[in-house]
PDB file of C-alpha atoms in Angstrom:
ATOM      1  CA  MET F 267     -10.086  45.804 -54.000  1.00 89.00           C
ATOM      2  CA  LEU F 268     -12.630  45.911 -51.192  1.00 96.00           C
ATOM      3  CA  LEU F 269     -15.875  47.863 -51.159  1.00 98.00           C
ATOM      4  CA  VAL F 270     -17.598  48.753 -47.880  1.00 98.00           C
ATOM      5  CA  ASP F 271     -21.091  50.212 -47.624  1.00 98.00           C
ATOM      6  CA  ILE F 272     -22.578  50.852 -44.178  1.00 98.00           C
ATOM      7  CA  LYS F 273     -26.293  51.488 -43.769  1.00 98.00           C
ATOM      8  CA  ASN F 274     -28.614  51.038 -40.803  1.00 97.00           C
ATOM      9  CA  GLN F 275     -25.978  49.257 -38.670  1.00 98.00           C
ATOM     10  CA  VAL F 276     -25.198  46.718 -41.422  1.00 98.00           C
ATOM     11  CA  ALA F 277     -21.899  46.703 -43.322  1.00 98.00           C
ATOM     12  CA  LEU F 278     -21.865  45.232 -46.835  1.00 98.00           C
ATOM     13  CA  VAL F 279     -18.307  44.147 -47.628  1.00 98.00           C
ATOM     14  CA  THR F 280     -17.590  43.197 -51.251  1.00 98.00           C
ATOM     15  CA  LEU F 281     -14.477  41.437 -52.512  1.00 98.00           C
ATOM     16  CA  ASN F 282     -13.897  43.569 -55.584  1.00 97.00           C
ATOM     17  CA  ARG F 283     -11.619  41.786 -58.069  1.00 96.00           C
ATOM     18  CA  PRO F 284     -14.225  40.468 -60.524  1.00 96.00           C
ATOM     19  CA  GLU F 285     -11.692  40.293 -63.372  1.00 95.00           C
ATOM     20  CA  ALA F 286      -9.732  37.764 -61.262  1.00 94.00           C
ATOM     21  CA  MET F 287     -12.800  35.977 -59.855  1.00 96.00           C
ATOM     22  CA  ASN F 288     -12.192  37.891 -56.612  1.00 96.00           C
ATOM     23  CA  ALA F 289      -9.037  35.859 -55.986  1.00 95.00           C
ATOM     24  CA  LEU F 290      -7.476  36.465 -52.588  1.00 94.00           C
ATOM     25  CA  SER F 291      -4.229  38.232 -53.346  1.00 92.00           C
ATOM     26  CA  ARG F 292      -1.904  39.127 -50.492  1.00 91.00           C
ATOM     27  CA  ALA F 293      -3.089  42.742 -50.632  1.00 92.00           C
ATOM     28  CA  LEU F 294      -6.758  41.756 -50.601  1.00 95.00           C
ATOM     29  CA  ARG F 295      -6.226  39.393 -47.659  1.00 94.00           C
ATOM     30  CA  ALA F 296      -4.555  42.160 -45.670  1.00 95.00           C
ATOM     31  CA  GLU F 297      -7.288  44.638 -46.572  1.00 97.00           C
ATOM     32  CA  LEU F 298     -10.034  42.203 -45.607  1.00 97.00           C
ATOM     33  CA  HIS F 299      -8.457  41.627 -42.204  1.00 97.00           C
ATOM     34  CA  ALA F 300      -8.012  45.348 -41.566  1.00 97.00           C
ATOM     35  CA  THR F 301     -11.589  46.070 -42.640  1.00 98.00           C
ATOM     36  CA  LEU F 302     -13.169  43.342 -40.533  1.00 98.00           C
ATOM     37  CA  LYS F 303     -11.087  44.403 -37.541  1.00 98.00           C
ATOM     38  CA  ARG F 304     -12.255  47.996 -37.992  1.00 98.00           C
ATOM     39  CA  LEU F 305     -15.903  46.990 -38.388  1.00 98.00           C
ATOM     40  CA  ASP F 306     -15.663  44.710 -35.358  1.00 98.00           C
ATOM     41  CA  ALA F 307     -14.575  47.704 -33.272  1.00 98.00           C
ATOM     42  CA  ASP F 308     -17.156  50.090 -34.780  1.00 98.00           C
ATOM     43  CA  PRO F 309     -20.134  50.385 -32.374  1.00 96.00           C
ATOM     44  CA  SER F 310     -22.332  51.676 -35.212  1.00 96.00           C
ATOM     45  CA  VAL F 311     -22.036  48.313 -37.044  1.00 98.00           C
ATOM     46  CA  LYS F 312     -23.848  45.251 -35.720  1.00 98.00           C
ATOM     47  CA  VAL F 313     -23.823  42.786 -38.640  1.00 98.00           C
ATOM     48  CA  ILE F 314     -21.604  42.238 -41.671  1.00 98.00           C
ATOM     49  CA  VAL F 315     -22.571  40.819 -45.078  1.00 98.00           C
ATOM     50  CA  LEU F 316     -19.653  39.454 -47.110  1.00 98.00           C
ATOM     51  CA  THR F 317     -19.978  38.865 -50.856  1.00 98.00           C
ATOM     52  CA  GLY F 318     -18.021  38.974 -54.107  1.00 98.00           C
ATOM     53  CA  ALA F 319     -18.287  41.421 -56.998  1.00 97.00           C
ATOM     54  CA  GLY F 320     -19.823  40.237 -60.241  1.00 94.00           C
ATOM     55  CA  GLU F 321     -21.741  37.044 -60.928  1.00 90.00           C
ATOM     56  CA  ARG F 322     -18.946  34.536 -61.557  1.00 95.00           C
ATOM     57  CA  ALA F 323     -17.395  34.149 -58.132  1.00 97.00           C
ATOM     58  CA  PHE F 324     -17.694  34.731 -54.421  1.00 98.00           C
ATOM     59  CA  THR F 325     -13.959  34.108 -54.452  1.00 97.00           C
ATOM     60  CA  ALA F 326     -11.790  31.573 -56.249  1.00 94.00           C
ATOM     61  CA  GLY F 327      -9.404  31.373 -53.297  1.00 92.00           C
ATOM     62  CA  LEU F 328      -5.707  32.188 -53.355  1.00 88.00           C
ATOM     63  CA  ASP F 329      -4.473  34.103 -56.374  1.00 85.00           C
ATOM     64  CA  LEU F 330      -2.674  31.347 -58.316  1.00 77.00           C
ATOM     65  CA  LYS F 331      -1.003  33.849 -60.678  1.00 77.00           C
ATOM     66  CA  GLU F 332       0.503  35.611 -57.687  1.00 71.00           C
ATOM     67  CA  LEU F 333       1.589  32.304 -56.169  1.00 67.00           C
ATOM     68  CA  GLY F 334       3.286  31.318 -59.413  1.00 61.00           C
ATOM     69  CA  SER F 335       5.564  34.357 -59.230  1.00 62.00           C
ATOM     70  CA  ASP F 336       6.357  34.101 -55.520  1.00 64.00           C
ATOM     71  CA  PRO F 337       8.515  31.172 -54.294  1.00 58.00           C
ATOM     72  CA  ASN F 338       7.198  31.722 -50.766  1.00 62.00           C
ATOM     73  CA  GLY F 339       3.595  32.238 -51.825  1.00 57.00           C
ATOM     74  CA  LEU F 340       2.341  28.825 -50.734  1.00 63.00           C
ATOM     75  CA  ARG F 341       3.124  29.689 -47.144  1.00 69.00           C
ATOM     76  CA  ALA F 342      -0.153  31.608 -47.187  1.00 68.00           C
ATOM     77  CA  ALA F 343      -2.028  28.304 -47.362  1.00 71.00           C
ATOM     78  CA  ASN F 344      -0.847  27.536 -43.842  1.00 77.00           C
ATOM     79  CA  ALA F 345      -0.778  31.041 -42.429  1.00 79.00           C
ATOM     80  CA  THR F 346      -2.282  31.550 -38.993  1.00 74.00           C
ATOM     81  CA  GLU F 347      -2.193  35.345 -38.885  1.00 85.00           C
ATOM     82  CA  PRO F 348      -5.603  36.841 -39.829  1.00 85.00           C
ATOM     83  CA  SER F 349      -3.818  39.308 -42.121  1.00 86.00           C
ATOM     84  CA  GLU F 350      -2.703  36.335 -44.257  1.00 89.00           C
ATOM     85  CA  ASN F 351      -5.481  33.857 -43.456  1.00 93.00           C
ATOM     86  CA  PRO F 352      -8.853  35.342 -44.469  1.00 95.00           C
ATOM     87  CA  ALA F 353     -10.834  32.497 -42.891  1.00 95.00           C
ATOM     88  CA  TRP F 354      -9.344  33.387 -39.511  1.00 95.00           C
ATOM     89  CA  ALA F 355     -10.025  37.060 -40.231  1.00 96.00           C
ATOM     90  CA  VAL F 356     -13.724  36.202 -40.554  1.00 97.00           C
ATOM     91  CA  ILE F 357     -13.755  33.846 -37.564  1.00 96.00           C
ATOM     92  CA  ALA F 358     -12.046  36.466 -35.391  1.00 96.00           C
ATOM     93  CA  CYS F 359     -14.903  38.912 -35.970  1.00 98.00           C
ATOM     94  CA  ARG F 360     -17.145  38.915 -32.901  1.00 98.00           C
ATOM     95  CA  LYS F 361     -20.154  40.166 -34.854  1.00 98.00           C
ATOM     96  CA  PRO F 362     -22.338  37.995 -37.124  1.00 98.00           C
ATOM     97  CA  VAL F 363     -20.974  37.611 -40.658  1.00 98.00           C
ATOM     98  CA  ILE F 364     -23.454  36.567 -43.345  1.00 98.00           C
ATOM     99  CA  GLY F 365     -21.902  35.121 -46.494  1.00 98.00           C
ATOM    100  CA  ALA F 366     -23.823  35.985 -49.669  1.00 98.00           C
ATOM    101  CA  ILE F 367     -22.457  33.440 -52.145  1.00 98.00           C
ATOM    102  CA  ASN F 368     -23.060  34.780 -55.645  1.00 96.00           C
ATOM    103  CA  GLY F 369     -20.922  32.409 -57.742  1.00 97.00           C
ATOM    104  CA  VAL F 370     -18.207  29.847 -57.238  1.00 98.00           C
ATOM    105  CA  ALA F 371     -16.497  29.443 -53.863  1.00 98.00           C
ATOM    106  CA  ILE F 372     -13.440  27.343 -54.654  1.00 96.00           C
ATOM    107  CA  THR F 373     -10.814  25.863 -52.329  1.00 93.00           C
ATOM    108  CA  GLY F 374      -9.626  28.832 -50.216  1.00 93.00           C
ATOM    109  CA  GLY F 375     -12.815  30.629 -51.187  1.00 96.00           C
ATOM    110  CA  PHE F 376     -14.772  27.644 -49.899  1.00 97.00           C
ATOM    111  CA  GLU F 377     -12.868  27.961 -46.618  1.00 97.00           C
ATOM    112  CA  VAL F 378     -13.744  31.645 -46.323  1.00 97.00           C
ATOM    113  CA  ALA F 379     -17.404  30.804 -46.940  1.00 98.00           C
ATOM    114  CA  LEU F 380     -17.288  28.142 -44.215  1.00 98.00           C
ATOM    115  CA  ALA F 381     -15.897  30.742 -41.803  1.00 97.00           C
ATOM    116  CA  CYS F 382     -19.108  32.805 -42.072  1.00 98.00           C
ATOM    117  CA  ASP F 383     -21.899  32.417 -39.530  1.00 98.00           C
ATOM    118  CA  VAL F 384     -24.726  32.093 -42.067  1.00 98.00           C
ATOM    119  CA  LEU F 385     -24.637  31.304 -45.787  1.00 98.00           C
ATOM    120  CA  ILE F 386     -27.214  32.446 -48.317  1.00 98.00           C
ATOM    121  CA  ALA F 387     -26.525  31.256 -51.852  1.00 98.00           C
ATOM    122  CA  SER F 388     -27.636  32.324 -55.291  1.00 98.00           C
ATOM    123  CA  THR F 389     -28.836  29.612 -57.640  1.00 98.00           C
ATOM    124  CA  HIS F 390     -25.581  30.326 -59.513  1.00 97.00           C
ATOM    125  CA  ALA F 391     -23.456  29.430 -56.484  1.00 98.00           C
ATOM    126  CA  ARG F 392     -21.213  26.368 -56.608  1.00 98.00           C
ATOM    127  CA  PHE F 393     -18.700  25.031 -54.128  1.00 98.00           C
ATOM    128  CA  ALA F 394     -15.549  23.004 -54.768  1.00 98.00           C
ATOM    129  CA  ASP F 395     -12.581  21.761 -52.779  1.00 97.00           C
ATOM    130  CA  THR F 396      -9.781  21.382 -55.309  1.00 94.00           C
ATOM    131  CA  HIS F 397      -6.930  21.088 -52.795  1.00 93.00           C
ATOM    132  CA  ALA F 398      -6.257  17.461 -53.694  1.00 94.00           C
ATOM    133  CA  ARG F 399      -6.271  18.196 -57.423  1.00 92.00           C
ATOM    134  CA  VAL F 400      -3.827  21.066 -56.952  1.00 88.00           C
ATOM    135  CA  GLY F 401      -1.659  18.822 -54.770  1.00 89.00           C
ATOM    136  CA  ILE F 402      -1.805  20.776 -51.524  1.00 87.00           C
ATOM    137  CA  THR F 403      -3.636  20.169 -48.265  1.00 91.00           C
ATOM    138  CA  PRO F 404      -5.964  22.767 -46.766  1.00 92.00           C
ATOM    139  CA  GLY F 405      -4.703  25.008 -44.000  1.00 91.00           C
ATOM    140  CA  TRP F 406      -7.623  27.374 -43.438  1.00 93.00           C
ATOM    141  CA  GLY F 407      -9.974  24.868 -41.801  1.00 93.00           C
ATOM    142  CA  LEU F 408     -11.769  23.089 -44.634  1.00 95.00           C
ATOM    143  CA  SER F 409     -10.740  19.521 -43.756  1.00 95.00           C
ATOM    144  CA  GLN F 410     -12.208  19.903 -40.271  1.00 95.00           C
ATOM    145  CA  LYS F 411     -15.142  22.254 -40.629  1.00 96.00           C
ATOM    146  CA  LEU F 412     -16.726  20.746 -43.746  1.00 97.00           C
ATOM    147  CA  SER F 413     -17.083  17.277 -42.205  1.00 97.00           C
ATOM    148  CA  ARG F 414     -18.646  18.781 -39.090  1.00 95.00           C
ATOM    149  CA  LEU F 415     -21.229  20.581 -41.211  1.00 96.00           C
ATOM    150  CA  ILE F 416     -22.248  17.914 -43.740  1.00 97.00           C
ATOM    151  CA  GLY F 417     -20.784  14.723 -42.263  1.00 97.00           C
ATOM    152  CA  PRO F 418     -17.562  12.870 -43.122  1.00 97.00           C
ATOM    153  CA  TYR F 419     -18.998  10.798 -45.990  1.00 98.00           C
ATOM    154  CA  ARG F 420     -20.188  13.807 -47.954  1.00 98.00           C
ATOM    155  CA  ALA F 421     -17.068  15.799 -47.076  1.00 98.00           C
ATOM    156  CA  LYS F 422     -14.884  12.992 -48.440  1.00 98.00           C
ATOM    157  CA  GLU F 423     -16.969  12.831 -51.606  1.00 98.00           C
ATOM    158  CA  LEU F 424     -16.253  16.501 -52.274  1.00 97.00           C
ATOM    159  CA  SER F 425     -12.654  16.736 -51.093  1.00 97.00           C
ATOM    160  CA  LEU F 426     -11.388  13.487 -52.611  1.00 97.00           C
ATOM    161  CA  SER F 427     -12.975  14.131 -56.007  1.00 98.00           C
ATOM    162  CA  GLY F 428     -12.688  17.894 -56.407  1.00 97.00           C
ATOM    163  CA  ASN F 429     -16.188  17.860 -57.894  1.00 98.00           C
ATOM    164  CA  PHE F 430     -18.450  20.908 -57.764  1.00 98.00           C
ATOM    165  CA  LEU F 431     -21.484  21.053 -55.490  1.00 98.00           C
ATOM    166  CA  ASP F 432     -24.446  23.017 -56.819  1.00 98.00           C
ATOM    167  CA  ALA F 433     -26.447  25.403 -54.649  1.00 98.00           C
ATOM    168  CA  ARG F 434     -29.578  23.272 -54.319  1.00 98.00           C
ATOM    169  CA  THR F 435     -27.617  20.212 -53.225  1.00 98.00           C
ATOM    170  CA  ALA F 436     -25.632  22.385 -50.802  1.00 98.00           C
ATOM    171  CA  GLU F 437     -28.940  23.484 -49.296  1.00 98.00           C
ATOM    172  CA  ALA F 438     -30.207  19.904 -49.045  1.00 98.00           C
ATOM    173  CA  TRP F 439     -26.974  18.857 -47.338  1.00 98.00           C
ATOM    174  CA  GLY F 440     -27.239  21.665 -44.794  1.00 97.00           C
ATOM    175  CA  LEU F 441     -24.212  23.564 -46.085  1.00 98.00           C
ATOM    176  CA  VAL F 442     -26.163  26.752 -46.829  1.00 98.00           C
ATOM    177  CA  ASN F 443     -29.173  28.207 -45.053  1.00 98.00           C
ATOM    178  CA  ARG F 444     -31.180  28.932 -48.184  1.00 98.00           C
ATOM    179  CA  VAL F 445     -30.949  29.421 -51.951  1.00 98.00           C
ATOM    180  CA  VAL F 446     -32.479  32.378 -53.761  1.00 98.00           C
ATOM    181  CA  ALA F 447     -32.532  33.804 -57.270  1.00 98.00           C
ATOM    182  CA  PRO F 448     -29.430  35.870 -58.156  1.00 97.00           C
ATOM    183  CA  GLU F 449     -31.360  39.131 -58.080  1.00 98.00           C
ATOM    184  CA  ASP F 450     -32.699  38.290 -54.613  1.00 98.00           C
ATOM    185  CA  LEU F 451     -29.349  37.370 -53.048  1.00 98.00           C
ATOM    186  CA  LEU F 452     -28.274  40.698 -51.595  1.00 98.00           C
ATOM    187  CA  PRO F 453     -31.811  41.753 -50.604  1.00 98.00           C
ATOM    188  CA  ALA F 454     -32.240  38.461 -48.722  1.00 98.00           C
ATOM    189  CA  ALA F 455     -28.850  38.740 -47.018  1.00 98.00           C
ATOM    190  CA  LEU F 456     -29.397  42.378 -46.095  1.00 98.00           C
ATOM    191  CA  GLN F 457     -32.888  41.651 -44.744  1.00 98.00           C
ATOM    192  CA  LEU F 458     -31.548  38.912 -42.497  1.00 98.00           C
ATOM    193  CA  ALA F 459     -28.763  41.265 -41.412  1.00 98.00           C
ATOM    194  CA  ALA F 460     -31.383  43.903 -40.595  1.00 98.00           C
ATOM    195  CA  ASP F 461     -33.308  41.364 -38.503  1.00 97.00           C
ATOM    196  CA  MET F 462     -30.131  40.572 -36.566  1.00 98.00           C
ATOM    197  CA  ALA F 463     -29.277  44.263 -36.241  1.00 98.00           C
ATOM    198  CA  SER F 464     -32.548  44.823 -34.371  1.00 95.00           C
ATOM    199  CA  ILE F 465     -30.979  42.856 -31.487  1.00 96.00           C
ATOM    200  CA  ASP F 466     -28.737  44.584 -28.931  1.00 95.00           C
ATOM    201  CA  LEU F 467     -25.089  44.428 -30.006  1.00 97.00           C
ATOM    202  CA  ASP F 468     -23.930  42.954 -26.699  1.00 96.00           C
ATOM    203  CA  MET F 469     -26.493  40.179 -27.057  1.00 96.00           C
ATOM    204  CA  LEU F 470     -25.392  39.382 -30.621  1.00 98.00           C
ATOM    205  CA  ILE F 471     -21.750  39.097 -29.580  1.00 98.00           C
ATOM    206  CA  THR F 472     -22.525  37.110 -26.426  1.00 97.00           C
ATOM    207  CA  TYR F 473     -24.864  34.614 -28.087  1.00 97.00           C
ATOM    208  CA  LYS F 474     -22.656  34.071 -31.151  1.00 98.00           C
ATOM    209  CA  ALA F 475     -19.674  33.314 -28.899  1.00 98.00           C
ATOM    210  CA  MET F 476     -21.767  30.927 -26.793  1.00 98.00           C
ATOM    211  CA  ILE F 477     -22.774  28.923 -29.889  1.00 97.00           C
ATOM    212  CA  ASP F 478     -19.286  28.890 -31.426  1.00 97.00           C
ATOM    213  CA  ASP F 479     -17.404  28.092 -28.230  1.00 97.00           C
ATOM    214  CA  GLY F 480     -19.845  25.369 -27.257  1.00 97.00           C
ATOM    215  CA  TYR F 481     -19.716  23.783 -30.710  1.00 95.00           C
ATOM    216  CA  GLU F 482     -16.001  23.172 -30.262  1.00 94.00           C
ATOM    217  CA  THR F 483     -16.609  21.047 -27.141  1.00 96.00           C
ATOM    218  CA  THR F 484     -18.560  17.929 -26.221  1.00 96.00           C
ATOM    219  CA  LEU F 485     -22.281  18.265 -25.548  1.00 96.00           C
ATOM    220  CA  ARG F 486     -21.758  17.966 -21.793  1.00 98.00           C
ATOM    221  CA  GLN F 487     -19.026  20.618 -21.820  1.00 98.00           C
ATOM    222  CA  GLY F 488     -21.223  22.827 -23.997  1.00 97.00           C
ATOM    223  CA  LEU F 489     -24.108  22.561 -21.563  1.00 98.00           C
ATOM    224  CA  GLU F 490     -21.782  23.495 -18.716  1.00 98.00           C
ATOM    225  CA  LEU F 491     -20.474  26.432 -20.731  1.00 97.00           C
ATOM    226  CA  GLU F 492     -24.026  27.604 -21.425  1.00 97.00           C
ATOM    227  CA  GLN F 493     -24.977  27.316 -17.763  1.00 97.00           C
ATOM    228  CA  ALA F 494     -21.968  29.331 -16.598  1.00 97.00           C
ATOM    229  CA  ARG F 495     -22.341  32.102 -19.171  1.00 96.00           C
ATOM    230  CA  SER F 496     -26.112  32.236 -18.875  1.00 96.00           C
ATOM    231  CA  THR F 497     -25.894  32.601 -15.120  1.00 96.00           C
ATOM    232  CA  ALA F 498     -23.351  35.401 -15.447  1.00 95.00           C
ATOM    233  CA  HIS F 499     -25.398  37.232 -18.078  1.00 93.00           C
ATOM    234  CA  ASN F 500     -28.922  36.761 -16.768  1.00 92.00           C
ATOM    235  CA  ARG F 501     -28.168  38.024 -13.276  1.00 91.00           C
ATOM    236  CA  HIS F 502     -28.101  41.501 -14.822  1.00 88.00           C
ATOM    237  CA  VAL F 503     -31.478  41.109 -16.578  1.00 88.00           C
ATOM    238  CA  THR F 504     -34.392  42.732 -14.738  1.00 86.00           C
ATOM    239  CA  PRO F 505     -38.108  41.883 -14.996  1.00 84.00           C
ATOM    240  CA  GLU F 506     -38.683  45.466 -16.130  1.00 80.00           C
ATOM    241  CA  SER F 507     -36.332  45.085 -19.100  1.00 80.00           C
ATOM    242  CA  VAL F 508     -38.060  41.856 -20.157  1.00 82.00           C
ATOM    243  CA  GLU F 509     -41.481  43.479 -19.898  1.00 80.00           C
ATOM    244  CA  ALA F 510     -40.298  46.458 -21.916  1.00 75.00           C
ATOM    245  CA  ARG F 511     -39.392  44.152 -24.806  1.00 78.00           C
ATOM    246  CA  ARG F 512     -42.438  41.864 -24.590  1.00 77.00           C
ATOM    247  CA  ALA F 513     -44.816  44.038 -26.600  1.00 69.00           C
ATOM    248  CA  GLY F 514     -42.307  44.406 -29.409  1.00 72.00           C
ATOM    249  CA  ILE F 515     -41.759  40.641 -29.582  1.00 76.00           C
ATOM    250  CA  GLN F 516     -45.502  40.007 -29.705  1.00 73.00           C
ATOM    251  CA  ALA F 517     -46.015  42.598 -32.436  1.00 71.00           C
ATOM    252  CA  ARG F 518     -43.191  41.134 -34.489  1.00 70.00           C
ATOM    253  CA  GLY F 519     -44.679  37.661 -34.135  1.00 68.00           C
ATOM    254  CA  ARG F 520     -47.957  38.839 -35.632  1.00 68.00           C
ATOM    255  CA  THR F 521     -46.259  40.221 -38.732  1.00 67.00           C
ATOM    256  CA  GLN F 522     -43.961  37.286 -39.571  1.00 66.00           C
TER     257      GLN F 522
END
């Protein structure tokens, strides 16, 4: 149900249930958590790319067929354990996670996409929050994170209508970083992952946490957090280490 391919310090993780639009069954949720936990602990992996198999869906969210046969199935919508809550499984990963959105990301699938650190979308990608139409409220973060990303007016338009948002509009609204042709989706995501993987692993983890932790506070608290962590980190940086990296930074600047 989950494919993992590791090359050059980048792990490509693929939700592999294309016949079910990569719906998040209980088994797939548990496997995703276990895989991300393993990759997070693997020093040979620096960056993770998460995508869905096929062209129809990134993931359609919770497996509604499974829920229909399980009287306790809806508890998953409010689960807090990463083994049951795939959005928390992604958020708990200390390393950068790039979401490569190849088709629809619906409801719980939308929440998993929002848990990623960067989103690159195919022109076929579409997003929808159908919680209200199904008659349940979100429990994996959508009601809070979406409004923080695109503003409350646009978030209400999507969540209170259940309408789909196309990739180009998602890009214009700041929901995704960029939109590419379907055949360019994985190459673009893997190239960005390779760029990130050229950074020291400790720096990737430290900087990602600084951004995420600060974003959850006020601006003043975030600035104080940055000052404290920067002071603790930079006291170990030597002029020699900066000089050793300077030539590489200059050379990279000339080629970009």
